[in-house]
Each structure stands twice: as structure tokens, then as C-alpha cells.
Amino acid sequence: MDDRTYTADAEPGETVTVAGWVHEIRDLGGIAFLILRDSTGKIQIKFEKDEMDDDLVETGLGVHRESVVAVTGDVEEEPRAPTGVEITPDSLDVVAEADPELPLDPSGKVDADLSTRLDNRTLDLRKDETKAIFEIRAEVLRSVREAFRNLDATEINTPKIVATGTEGGTELFPITYFGQEAFMNQSPQLFKQLMVGSGLERVFEIGPIFRAEEHNTPRHLNEATSIDFESAFYDHTEAMDACETIVKAAYEGVAENCQDALEALDLQDEFEAPEGDFPRLTYEEAIERINATGELDEQLVWGDDLPTEGEHALGQDVGEHYFITDWPSEIKPFYIKDHDDDEQLSTGFDMMHPTMELVSGGQREHRYDHLVEGFEQQGLDPEQFDYYTKMFKYGMPPHAGWGLGGERLVMTMLGLGNIREAVLFPRDRQRLSP
Ligand code: AMO
């Protein structure tokens, strides 16, 4: 049973047992301090060498940094201690001794490169700044879930082992499934669409997506967390409204509930939840504005996908979250619906942070004949997707939705230089373990 007192709860006048990691030992001669750290903070343990049991002093001051210890003693007020209180120990147990050779320094005094940190995440997460990222990530997911519930969306979980891909054939991870070829799912796209025709109507999912892309960049992962939304009877503009609501809710949750974590990252002054409506630019306006910046060597023409430098130039120009709407149909996937009055133009949209794309979405093609035609045009065999298309024959309402990259949301919110900072154990070209 965990009957210890958290360091943050130790009050003067009490006798407590605290337990945690040895953060630091400061030996000043006649007096020495052991700084003990737990998930709530740090507390000073005082050793007055001449007045205390020799064994206790020897054990307490001889223990290696990052060992786990349990200390019982009286809590006293001490204005000079970092937290204003200290403990005079009656007993100290070394619960788990740490090797003196640490692969990285959790006190943060010695910097470690990202690769060393990722190889030793347990130690890395003893640092306040690293821990703060994951506390904020958890709050993002919590507040997003709450905001989805406020939109009357039901949380779903869909298979990650699938028979076919949806987001382009080259980015699939094949696996063997009882002697049959299968794949890790790239997106819950088709499953979430099937749910809008069910009695659930409006759904969301937070789960892993797998992309076998070759990119080894600071903003791509091979396993990412997708925050997906889909709603019956929504068009693309209503889906964009929902997207804005969810992203703002994530920021607001962090602003309200993560002050300590923001301080650990030194972001308490600059962190701001976006206000006002996100501007909505058409694709055509976007390429005109990118061309006008003069940042690209070659001018973009209608039908081009936006290169990364183009996204950056436009992001700097716009300076806040924004949408790009009305993309050319030919560069959006088969499931995105075209505008009724112009087949060249799709209802697909992207939502952008000034530095990168966060979301793709759109209204979906819900008419059976058009959908099957779309598969054929993209060179996909509609037969293979029969489980999906056939449900469009039994009453599939118009619908729209989107997918938001969870790690990109955290990365852009905190200004992290590398998406891997926002993942406990990232999967990329080099990393399959830990
Ligand atoms: P898309 O492929 O654009 O759309 O993915 C949606 C969002 O997911 C994030 N994302 C990634 N993040 C990190 N590493 C990756 N390799 C990666 N790939 C994607 C991005 C991206 O904007 N089915 C559609 C969504 C929909 O229409 O509902 C889809 O998957 O932030």
C-alpha cells in the first residue's frame, strides 16, 4: 500500500514518510542535505552529522544519485530550504540503489542529445521540462475528449490491423496475419465514415496511425496519434467549425490546468490560446499569396501540392492558425466530395499552424455510384473495399470530418523543435526500440 506522504503535502509539525529519488546530495561539512524528488516536487532532508546516528548519516549521504529512498522524520519549517520546509530523518531505507554511472543526468545540469534521451526515456522523464511535455499532452487529450463530448460525439475504437490502405498505397506497413497479407492501418478513415451511417452518427477516435513514409524529418513519425472526427449531416464548413472548437479547447485546457508545466518549459508568459475565427483561404488564394512572397524559386500553378517552403512562407504571412479550402479534386483522396457546381474543386480542407499542417478533412462522397467511380479513378480496386462501399447502398447520410495530428498539435503548441519530443517512444526510420 502506498501510505507515503507526497513531498508537496509535507506540513511542518507532522511526522511523515516520503519516498522518491535522490536528486542531489549537498555536503557542507558538519551539515549535509539530501534533496529527495517525487512526482509532486522536491524536499530537503537535513543531516546534522554530529547529532545523528552514524549509520543513518553514512547511508543517507553514501547513496548514489537517482537511487530510490524512503525517509521517515519530522517536518520543520526552514525558510532557507528550497520549499520552505525540511525533514530531519529518523530512518532512511535505500529501496532501489542506482548505478553511479547514469546514461543521462536527470538534474539537467549536463545536457544530453535527443537520441540519448529517447534511449533512456525513464531517466529523461525525471526532468521537469520533459515531464511537463507529457503532462500537457495528457491535458490536450483530456480537454479534446471533453470538447468532443460537448459536441455530442461518441468515442470509438477501430481496427489497426486491416486488409487495405486508404491514404495512398506506398505508405503501408505490411504484416503477416495468419499467413495472409495485412497492413497496419494508416487512418481510421473508412471505419469512422461507416459509423456516421450507423446509429451513432457523430464519432471521434484518438488512436495510432501507421505511415511507412520514407521522410525522416522533425515533423514526421511512422507511428503517430490521430485525433479523428466524423459527423453525419455536416458539410465541410461545419466540420471546420468543429475543428476550430477542438483545437481551441486543447489550448484552453492547457492554459487553465497546466500552469506548472508551462512554467517548467518557461512558456507561462507567451502561451496563448488562439482567439477569433481562423481565417479561411481558398487554395487559389493560398498559391497566389505564396507566389507573392517571392520565397519560392518556381511559381506555383493550379494543381500543385504546396511544398514545405510554400507552407512556411504562407504561415509567416498569415501569422495564426488558418484553413486552406477548395483544393483541386485531383490532389485530394477519393473519399473527398467535389463541389456540386464544379467537379475540379473539392470540399477538402487543411488546417494549418503557421509552421505546418495539422489537419486534413472535408465533406465525403456519400453517393454510391460516385464513390465507386472515385476508387477506379485513383487506381484502387472497389471490390477490395466492398465492406465499405456496400454500406453506402443502405442509407448513408451526407457527412464530413477530419483528422488532426496529436503530436503536431502538442509540438506546435509548445514550439518544440522536433515532433519526437512529444512522443514517449517514437517510431521513425531509425527507431524500433525502445
Ligand atoms: P492526413 O494523412 O493528412 O489525413 O493526416 C491527418 C493529420 O495527421 C497528421 N499526420 C502525421 N503526423 C506525424 N507524422 C506523420 N507521418 C503523419 N501523417 C499524418 C498530420 C495530418 O494533418 N484520413 C485523413 C483525415 C480525414 O480526412 O479525416 C488523413 O489521414 O497532422
Coordinates of C-alpha atoms and ligand atoms in Angstrom, one line a residue:
M1 CA 0.0 0.0 0.0
D2 CA 1.3 3.5 -0.8
D3 CA 1.0 5.3 2.5
R4 CA 3.8 7.7 2.0
T5 CA 3.3 11.5 2.0
Y6 CA 3.9 13.3 -1.2
T7 CA 6.7 15.9 -0.8
A8 CA 4.3 18.7 -1.8
D9 CA 2.0 17.7 1.1
A10 CA 4.5 17.5 3.9
E11 CA 3.5 20.1 6.5
P12 CA 5.5 21.4 9.4
G13 CA 4.7 19.7 12.7
E14 CA 4.0 16.3 11.0
T15 CA 6.0 13.1 11.2
V16 CA 5.9 11.7 7.6
T17 CA 7.4 9.1 5.4
V18 CA 8.4 10.4 2.0
A19 CA 9.7 8.3 -0.8
G20 CA 11.3 9.1 -4.2
W21 CA 14.6 9.7 -6.0
V22 CA 17.8 11.2 -4.7
H23 CA 18.0 14.3 -6.8
E24 CA 21.2 15.7 -5.2
I25 CA 23.4 15.5 -2.1
R26 CA 25.0 18.7 -0.8
D27 CA 27.6 18.1 1.7
L28 CA 28.7 21.3 3.5
G29 CA 30.9 19.6 6.2
G30 CA 29.1 19.5 9.5
I31 CA 25.8 19.6 7.8
A32 CA 24.6 18.0 4.6
F33 CA 21.4 17.9 2.6
L34 CA 19.8 15.2 0.6
I35 CA 17.3 16.5 -1.9
L36 CA 14.5 14.0 -2.5
R37 CA 12.3 14.2 -5.5
D38 CA 8.9 12.7 -6.2
S39 CA 6.2 13.4 -8.8
T40 CA 5.0 16.4 -6.8
G41 CA 8.3 18.2 -6.2
K42 CA 11.4 18.1 -4.1
I43 CA 12.1 18.2 -0.3
Q44 CA 15.2 18.8 1.7
I45 CA 16.4 16.1 4.1
K46 CA 18.8 17.5 6.7
F47 CA 21.7 15.6 8.2
E48 CA 23.5 17.2 11.2
K49 CA 26.4 14.8 11.3
D50 CA 27.4 15.2 15.0
E51 CA 23.9 14.9 16.3
M52 CA 22.7 12.0 14.3
D53 CA 23.2 8.2 14.3
D54 CA 26.4 7.5 12.3
D55 CA 24.8 4.7 10.3
L56 CA 21.9 6.9 9.3
V57 CA 24.3 9.6 8.1
E58 CA 26.5 7.2 6.3
T59 CA 23.6 5.5 4.5
G60 CA 21.9 8.8 3.6
L61 CA 25.0 10.5 2.3
G62 CA 26.6 7.5 0.7
V63 CA 23.7 6.6 -1.5
H64 CA 24.1 7.3 -5.2
R65 CA 22.1 9.9 -7.1
E66 CA 18.8 8.7 -8.5
S67 CA 18.5 5.8 -6.1
V68 CA 15.1 5.4 -4.6
V69 CA 14.9 6.0 -0.9
A70 CA 12.2 6.2 1.8
V71 CA 12.7 8.7 4.6
T72 CA 10.7 9.0 7.9
G73 CA 11.2 12.0 10.0
D74 CA 9.8 15.3 11.4
V75 CA 8.9 18.1 9.0
E76 CA 10.0 21.5 10.2
E77 CA 9.8 25.0 8.8
E78 CA 13.0 26.2 7.2
P79 CA 12.9 29.4 5.2
R80 CA 16.3 28.7 3.6
A81 CA 15.1 25.3 2.2
P82 CA 14.0 25.4 -1.4
T83 CA 10.4 24.6 -0.5
G84 CA 10.4 26.3 2.9
V85 CA 10.3 23.0 4.8
E86 CA 12.8 20.3 5.6
I87 CA 12.8 16.8 7.2
T88 CA 15.1 15.7 9.9
P89 CA 15.3 11.9 9.3
D90 CA 14.7 9.2 12.0
S91 CA 15.2 6.5 9.4
L92 CA 16.2 6.1 5.8
D93 CA 15.7 3.0 3.6
V94 CA 17.5 2.5 0.3
V95 CA 14.7 1.0 -1.7
A96 CA 16.5 0.7 -5.0
E97 CA 20.1 1.6 -5.5
A98 CA 21.1 3.4 -8.7
D99 CA 24.2 2.7 -10.6
P100 CA 26.6 5.6 -10.2
E101 CA 27.2 5.7 -14.0
L102 CA 24.0 7.3 -15.3
P103 CA 23.4 7.4 -19.1
L104 CA 22.0 10.9 -18.7
D105 CA 21.7 13.5 -15.9
P106 CA 18.1 13.9 -14.7
S107 CA 19.1 17.1 -12.8
G108 CA 19.6 18.6 -16.2
K109 CA 23.0 20.1 -15.4
V110 CA 24.6 18.1 -18.2
D111 CA 22.7 18.2 -21.5
A112 CA 22.0 15.0 -23.4
D113 CA 21.2 14.8 -27.1
L114 CA 17.8 13.7 -28.2
S115 CA 18.9 10.2 -29.2
T116 CA 20.4 9.5 -25.7
R117 CA 17.2 11.0 -24.1
L118 CA 15.0 8.7 -26.2
D119 CA 17.1 5.7 -25.4
N120 CA 16.7 6.4 -21.7
R121 CA 13.2 7.9 -21.5
T122 CA 12.7 6.8 -17.9
L123 CA 15.5 8.9 -16.8
D124 CA 14.7 11.7 -19.2
L125 CA 11.2 11.9 -17.8
R126 CA 12.6 12.6 -14.3
K127 CA 13.4 16.1 -15.7
D128 CA 10.7 18.7 -15.1
E129 CA 10.8 20.0 -18.7
T130 CA 10.3 16.6 -20.2
K131 CA 7.7 15.6 -17.7
A132 CA 5.9 18.9 -18.5
I133 CA 5.5 18.0 -22.2
F134 CA 3.7 14.7 -21.3
E135 CA 1.5 16.3 -18.7
I136 CA 0.5 18.9 -21.3
R137 CA 0.0 16.1 -23.9
A138 CA -2.3 14.3 -21.4
E139 CA -4.3 17.5 -20.8
V140 CA -4.6 18.1 -24.5
L141 CA -6.2 14.7 -24.9
R142 CA -8.4 15.1 -21.8
S143 CA -9.7 18.5 -22.9
V144 CA -10.2 17.3 -26.5
R145 CA -12.3 14.4 -25.3
E146 CA -14.4 16.7 -23.2
A147 CA -14.9 19.1 -26.1
F148 CA -16.0 16.2 -28.4
R149 CA -18.5 15.1 -25.7
N150 CA -19.8 18.6 -25.7
L151 CA -20.3 18.2 -29.4
D152 CA -22.3 15.0 -28.7
A153 CA -19.7 12.9 -30.4
T154 CA -19.2 9.3 -29.2
E155 CA -15.7 7.9 -28.8
I156 CA -14.9 4.8 -30.9
N157 CA -12.0 2.4 -31.4
T158 CA -11.5 0.9 -34.8
P159 CA -9.1 -1.8 -36.0
K160 CA -5.4 -1.1 -36.5
I161 CA -4.8 -4.3 -38.5
V162 CA -6.5 -4.1 -41.8
A163 CA -6.7 -5.7 -45.2
T164 CA -6.3 -2.5 -47.3
G165 CA -4.9 1.0 -47.1
T166 CA -6.7 4.3 -47.7
E167 CA -4.2 7.1 -47.8
G168 CA -2.1 6.0 -50.8
G169 CA -0.6 2.6 -51.5
T170 CA 3.1 3.3 -50.9
E171 CA 2.9 4.2 -47.3
L172 CA 1.7 1.0 -45.8
F173 CA 3.4 -1.3 -43.4
P174 CA 2.7 -4.9 -44.4
I175 CA 2.3 -7.6 -41.7
T176 CA 1.5 -11.3 -41.9
Y177 CA -1.9 -12.2 -40.5
F178 CA -2.3 -15.9 -40.2
G179 CA -0.5 -16.5 -43.5
Q180 CA -2.4 -13.7 -45.2
E181 CA -1.0 -10.3 -46.1
A182 CA -2.4 -7.5 -43.9
F183 CA -1.4 -3.9 -43.1
M184 CA -1.1 -1.6 -40.1
N185 CA -3.9 1.0 -40.6
Q186 CA -2.9 4.4 -41.9
S187 CA -6.1 6.1 -40.8
P188 CA -9.5 5.2 -39.3
Q189 CA -11.0 7.0 -42.3
L190 CA -13.2 4.3 -43.7
F191 CA -14.3 3.0 -40.3
K192 CA -15.3 6.4 -39.0
Q193 CA -17.3 7.0 -42.1
L194 CA -19.1 3.8 -41.7
M195 CA -20.2 4.9 -38.2
V196 CA -21.9 8.1 -39.5
G197 CA -24.3 5.8 -41.3
S198 CA -24.9 3.8 -38.0
G199 CA -27.0 4.9 -35.1
L200 CA -24.0 6.7 -33.6
E201 CA -24.0 9.5 -36.3
R202 CA -21.2 11.6 -34.8
V203 CA -18.0 10.0 -33.6
F204 CA -14.4 10.6 -32.7
E205 CA -11.4 8.4 -32.2
I206 CA -8.0 9.1 -30.7
G207 CA -5.6 6.3 -31.7
P208 CA -2.4 5.3 -33.6
I209 CA -1.9 5.6 -37.3
F210 CA 0.9 4.0 -39.1
R211 CA 2.7 5.5 -42.1
A212 CA 5.6 3.8 -43.8
E213 CA 6.8 7.1 -45.2
E214 CA 10.4 7.5 -46.1
H215 CA 10.6 11.0 -44.6
N216 CA 12.9 11.3 -41.7
T217 CA 12.0 14.9 -40.7
P218 CA 11.4 16.8 -37.5
R219 CA 7.7 16.6 -38.1
H220 CA 7.0 13.1 -39.4
L221 CA 6.6 9.9 -37.4
N222 CA 6.0 6.4 -38.6
E223 CA 3.5 5.8 -35.8
A224 CA 1.5 8.9 -34.9
T225 CA -1.6 9.6 -32.8
S226 CA -4.5 10.8 -34.9
I227 CA -7.5 12.7 -33.4
D228 CA -10.3 11.9 -35.9
F229 CA -13.8 13.3 -36.1
E230 CA -16.7 12.5 -38.4
S231 CA -20.3 13.6 -38.4
A232 CA -23.5 12.8 -40.3
F233 CA -25.2 15.7 -41.9
Y234 CA -22.2 18.0 -41.6
D235 CA -20.8 19.8 -44.6
H236 CA -17.1 20.8 -44.8
T237 CA -17.8 24.2 -43.3
E238 CA -19.4 22.7 -40.2
A239 CA -16.5 20.2 -40.0
M240 CA -14.1 23.2 -40.0
D241 CA -16.1 24.9 -37.2
A242 CA -15.8 21.7 -35.1
C243 CA -12.1 21.5 -35.9
E244 CA -11.6 25.1 -34.6
T245 CA -13.6 24.3 -31.4
I246 CA -11.5 21.3 -30.7
V247 CA -8.1 22.9 -31.2
K248 CA -9.1 25.9 -29.1
A249 CA -10.4 23.6 -26.4
A250 CA -7.0 21.9 -26.3
Y251 CA -5.2 25.3 -25.9
E252 CA -7.7 26.5 -23.3
G253 CA -7.4 23.2 -21.2
V254 CA -3.6 23.7 -21.1
A255 CA -3.9 27.4 -20.2
E256 CA -6.3 26.6 -17.4
N257 CA -4.8 23.4 -16.0
C258 CA -1.1 23.2 -16.8
Q259 CA 0.4 26.4 -15.3
D260 CA 3.2 24.5 -13.5
A261 CA 4.1 22.5 -16.6
L262 CA 4.1 25.7 -18.7
E263 CA 6.4 27.3 -16.1
A264 CA 8.7 24.2 -16.3
L265 CA 9.0 24.9 -20.0
D266 CA 9.3 28.7 -19.4
L267 CA 6.3 29.3 -21.5
Q268 CA 4.0 30.8 -18.9
D269 CA 4.2 34.3 -20.3
E270 CA 4.0 33.6 -24.0
F271 CA 1.4 30.7 -24.0
E272 CA -1.8 32.0 -25.5
A273 CA -5.0 30.2 -26.6
P274 CA -5.9 31.3 -30.2
E275 CA -8.8 33.7 -30.2
G276 CA -11.2 34.7 -33.0
D277 CA -12.0 32.7 -36.1
F278 CA -9.3 31.0 -38.0
P279 CA -9.0 32.7 -41.4
R280 CA -10.3 30.5 -44.3
L281 CA -8.3 30.9 -47.5
T282 CA -9.1 29.1 -50.7
Y283 CA -6.3 27.0 -52.3
E284 CA -6.2 29.6 -55.1
E285 CA -5.7 32.4 -52.7
A286 CA -3.1 30.4 -50.9
I287 CA -0.9 29.8 -54.0
E288 CA -1.3 33.5 -55.1
R289 CA -0.1 34.6 -51.6
I290 CA 2.8 32.1 -51.6
N291 CA 3.8 33.3 -55.1
A292 CA 3.6 36.9 -54.0
T293 CA 6.0 36.3 -51.1
G294 CA 8.7 35.5 -53.7
E295 CA 10.1 32.8 -51.4
L296 CA 9.9 30.0 -53.9
D297 CA 12.3 29.5 -56.9
E298 CA 9.4 28.5 -59.1
Q299 CA 5.9 30.0 -59.1
L300 CA 3.2 27.6 -58.1
V301 CA 0.5 26.8 -60.6
W302 CA -3.1 25.4 -60.1
G303 CA -2.9 21.7 -59.3
D304 CA 0.5 21.8 -57.5
D305 CA 0.6 20.5 -53.9
L306 CA 2.0 23.0 -51.5
P307 CA 5.7 22.4 -50.9
T308 CA 7.0 22.8 -47.3
E309 CA 8.8 26.1 -48.1
G310 CA 5.5 27.4 -49.5
E311 CA 3.6 26.4 -46.3
H312 CA 6.2 28.2 -44.3
A313 CA 6.1 31.4 -46.4
L314 CA 2.3 31.4 -46.2
G315 CA 2.3 30.6 -42.5
Q316 CA 4.5 33.6 -41.8
D317 CA 2.3 35.8 -43.9
V318 CA -0.9 34.7 -42.2
G319 CA 0.7 34.5 -38.7
E320 CA -2.0 32.4 -37.0
H321 CA -3.9 29.2 -37.4
Y322 CA -5.8 29.1 -40.7
F323 CA -7.6 26.9 -43.2
I324 CA -6.9 26.2 -46.8
T325 CA -10.2 25.2 -48.6
D326 CA -11.3 24.3 -52.1
W327 CA -8.4 22.2 -53.1
P328 CA -8.2 20.8 -56.6
S329 CA -10.1 17.5 -56.7
E330 CA -7.2 15.6 -58.3
I331 CA -4.8 16.1 -55.3
K332 CA -7.4 15.1 -52.6
P333 CA -8.3 11.4 -51.9
F334 CA -11.2 9.5 -53.4
Y335 CA -13.4 9.8 -50.4
I336 CA -13.5 13.6 -50.5
K337 CA -16.5 15.1 -52.2
D338 CA -16.3 17.6 -55.1
H339 CA -18.3 20.8 -55.1
D340 CA -21.6 20.2 -56.8
D341 CA -21.2 23.1 -59.2
D342 CA -17.5 22.5 -60.1
E343 CA -16.0 19.0 -60.3
Q344 CA -12.5 20.3 -60.4
L345 CA -12.9 21.7 -57.0
S346 CA -13.1 19.6 -53.8
T347 CA -14.6 20.3 -50.4
G348 CA -11.3 19.1 -48.9
F349 CA -9.6 21.4 -46.5
D350 CA -6.4 21.6 -44.4
M351 CA -6.0 23.4 -41.1
M352 CA -2.6 24.9 -40.7
H353 CA -0.4 26.2 -37.9
P354 CA 1.9 28.9 -39.2
T355 CA 4.7 26.3 -39.2
M356 CA 3.0 23.2 -40.5
E357 CA -0.2 21.3 -41.5
L358 CA -2.2 20.0 -38.5
V359 CA -5.4 18.7 -40.0
S360 CA -6.9 17.3 -43.3
G361 CA -10.6 16.9 -43.8
G362 CA -13.5 17.5 -46.0
Q363 CA -17.0 16.6 -46.9
R364 CA -17.2 13.0 -48.0
E365 CA -18.6 11.4 -51.1
H366 CA -21.7 9.6 -49.9
R367 CA -23.3 8.8 -53.2
Y368 CA -22.6 5.1 -54.0
D369 CA -22.0 5.5 -57.8
H370 CA -19.7 8.5 -57.4
L371 CA -17.8 6.7 -54.7
V372 CA -17.1 3.6 -56.7
E373 CA -16.1 5.8 -59.7
G374 CA -13.6 7.7 -57.4
F375 CA -11.9 4.4 -56.4
E376 CA -11.4 3.5 -60.0
Q377 CA -10.0 6.9 -60.9
Q378 CA -7.4 6.6 -58.1
G379 CA -6.4 3.1 -59.4
L380 CA -8.0 1.3 -56.4
D381 CA -10.0 -1.8 -56.8
P382 CA -13.5 -1.1 -55.5
E383 CA -14.0 -4.9 -54.9
Q384 CA -11.4 -4.8 -52.2
F385 CA -13.4 -2.1 -50.4
D386 CA -16.7 -3.8 -50.8
Y387 CA -17.2 -3.9 -47.0
Y388 CA -17.1 -0.1 -47.1
T389 CA -18.9 0.8 -50.3
K390 CA -21.8 -1.6 -49.8
M391 CA -22.9 0.3 -46.7
F392 CA -23.4 3.4 -48.9
K393 CA -26.3 1.4 -50.5
Y394 CA -28.3 1.2 -47.3
G395 CA -28.8 4.8 -46.3
M396 CA -25.6 6.8 -45.9
P397 CA -26.2 10.4 -45.0
P398 CA -24.1 13.3 -46.2
H399 CA -21.2 13.7 -43.8
A400 CA -17.9 15.4 -43.2
G401 CA -14.9 15.1 -40.8
W402 CA -11.2 15.5 -40.3
G403 CA -8.0 14.0 -38.8
L404 CA -5.7 16.1 -36.5
G405 CA -2.2 15.0 -35.8
G406 CA -2.0 14.8 -32.0
E407 CA 1.8 15.1 -31.8
R408 CA 1.9 18.0 -34.2
L409 CA -0.7 19.8 -32.1
V410 CA 1.5 19.4 -29.0
M411 CA 4.6 20.3 -30.9
T412 CA 3.3 23.5 -32.4
M413 CA 1.5 24.5 -29.2
L414 CA 4.8 24.3 -27.2
G415 CA 7.1 25.3 -30.1
L416 CA 9.1 22.0 -29.9
G417 CA 11.8 21.7 -32.4
N418 CA 11.2 18.0 -33.1
I419 CA 8.0 16.0 -33.1
R420 CA 9.8 13.2 -31.2
E421 CA 9.9 15.4 -28.1
A422 CA 6.1 14.9 -27.9
V423 CA 6.2 11.0 -28.1
L424 CA 7.3 8.8 -25.3
F425 CA 8.9 6.1 -27.6
P426 CA 8.9 7.4 -31.2
R427 CA 8.9 5.2 -34.2
D428 CA 10.9 6.6 -37.1
R429 CA 13.3 5.3 -39.7
Q430 CA 16.0 4.5 -37.1
R431 CA 13.9 3.7 -34.0
L432 CA 12.1 0.5 -33.4
S433 CA 13.2 0.2 -29.8
P434 CA 12.7 1.2 -27.1
Ligands
AMO1 P1 -3.7 13.1 -43.3 O1 -3.0 12.0 -44.0 O2 -3.5 14.4 -43.8 O3 -5.3 12.8 -43.4 O4 -3.4 13.0 -41.8 C1 -4.1 13.9 -40.9 C2 -3.1 14.6 -40.0 O5 -2.4 13.6 -39.2 C3 -1.0 14.1 -39.0 N1 -0.1 13.1 -39.6 C4 1.2 12.9 -39.2 N2 1.8 13.3 -38.1 C5 3.1 12.9 -37.9 N3 3.7 12.0 -38.7 C6 3.1 11.5 -39.8 N4 3.7 10.7 -40.6 C7 1.7 12.0 -40.1 N5 0.8 11.7 -41.1 C8 -0.2 12.4 -40.8 C9 -0.9 15.4 -39.6 C10 -2.0 15.4 -40.7 O6 -2.5 16.7 -41.0 N6 -8.0 10.4 -43.4 C11 -7.4 11.7 -43.5 C12 -8.1 12.7 -42.5 C13 -9.6 12.9 -42.8 O7 -9.8 13.4 -44.0 O8 -10.4 12.8 -41.9 C14 -5.9 11.7 -43.1 O9 -5.4 10.7 -42.6 O10 -1.2 16.4 -38.6

